[in-house]
Amino acid sequence: MKQSHVPHGWNRRNFLTTTVVSTMSVSLLDRPAAKAAPPPPGVSGDTFQVTMRVNGQRHQLALDVRTTLLDALRERIGLTGSKKGCDHGQCGACTVLVDDRRVLSCLTLAASVEGQDVVTIEGLAKPDGTLHPIQQAFIDHDAFQCGYCTPGQIMSALACVKEGHAKSDAEIREYMSGNLCRCAAYPNIVDAINQAKAEMKEG
């Protein structure tokens, strides 16, 4: 039987593979380009409008969709009391209250607090400058040294008392364990919370 001439290096499998790939390429090139989905209302490109109440004041901001609450507070509103420590939610220096719940603002997207009440360290003192009992207690008990972690410590301490987690020293230590103090002022922090707890109940 006479064999058909097949080019060197070609066989039936190579021929079929080349044919299929060529057909798919032509089909894909003929398809119209898919149109991107339109952005949701109020969003233009990679930015969005967010309204938040911070320390009782209303702020309307145009932010990148990836903006964290911490960056919005520090870079857009100018409230630099909340600190960027690790930026990974491990040190607690960025702690703020959102609707009376403590949150790590470095891990919280600004978009998620739309219409909610945010309280930072700057919002604790009274308009006349009188310190909040928890702030005064930190001073009275020398519960800070370098001070970098102090805003987050105070905000967590406030939540600790408000949420009823300050019944004992052990309970305070457990609740406050997410806030790191590299200067190791932990015993003084516990003492400050115990003092503030009594004063907040009286108030």
Short mmCIF file of C-alpha atoms in Angstrom, two decimals, residues 54-55 73 79 82 87 90 99-101 111 115 126 138 141 170 180 183 192 195 201:
data_model
loop_
_atom_site.label_atom_id
_atom_site.label_comp_id
_atom_site.label_asym_id
_atom_site.label_seq_id
_atom_site.Cartn_x
_atom_site.Cartn_y
_atom_site.Cartn_z
CA VAL A 54 -16.15 61.27 63.93
CA ASN A 55 -16.18 62.61 67.48
CA LEU A 73 -8.66 59.52 60.12
CA LEU A 79 -6.80 63.16 63.60
CA SER A 82 -4.68 56.90 66.51
CA ASP A 87 -0.43 48.09 60.32
CA GLN A 90 -1.35 42.94 65.95
CA ASP A 99 -20.75 52.56 67.55
CA ASP A 100 -19.23 51.91 71.00
CA ARG A 101 -17.38 48.79 69.81
CA ALA A 111 -16.38 52.26 53.58
CA GLY A 115 -23.14 56.43 58.73
CA LYS A 126 -14.79 67.55 77.28
CA PHE A 138 -3.50 56.85 82.95
CA HIS A 141 -0.85 55.91 87.57
CA ALA A 170 -7.12 38.95 85.53
CA LEU A 180 0.92 45.81 73.27
CA CYS A 183 7.66 49.82 77.52
CA ALA A 192 -5.47 52.95 85.89
CA GLN A 195 -9.40 53.69 89.17
CA LYS A 201 -19.62 54.24 87.82
#
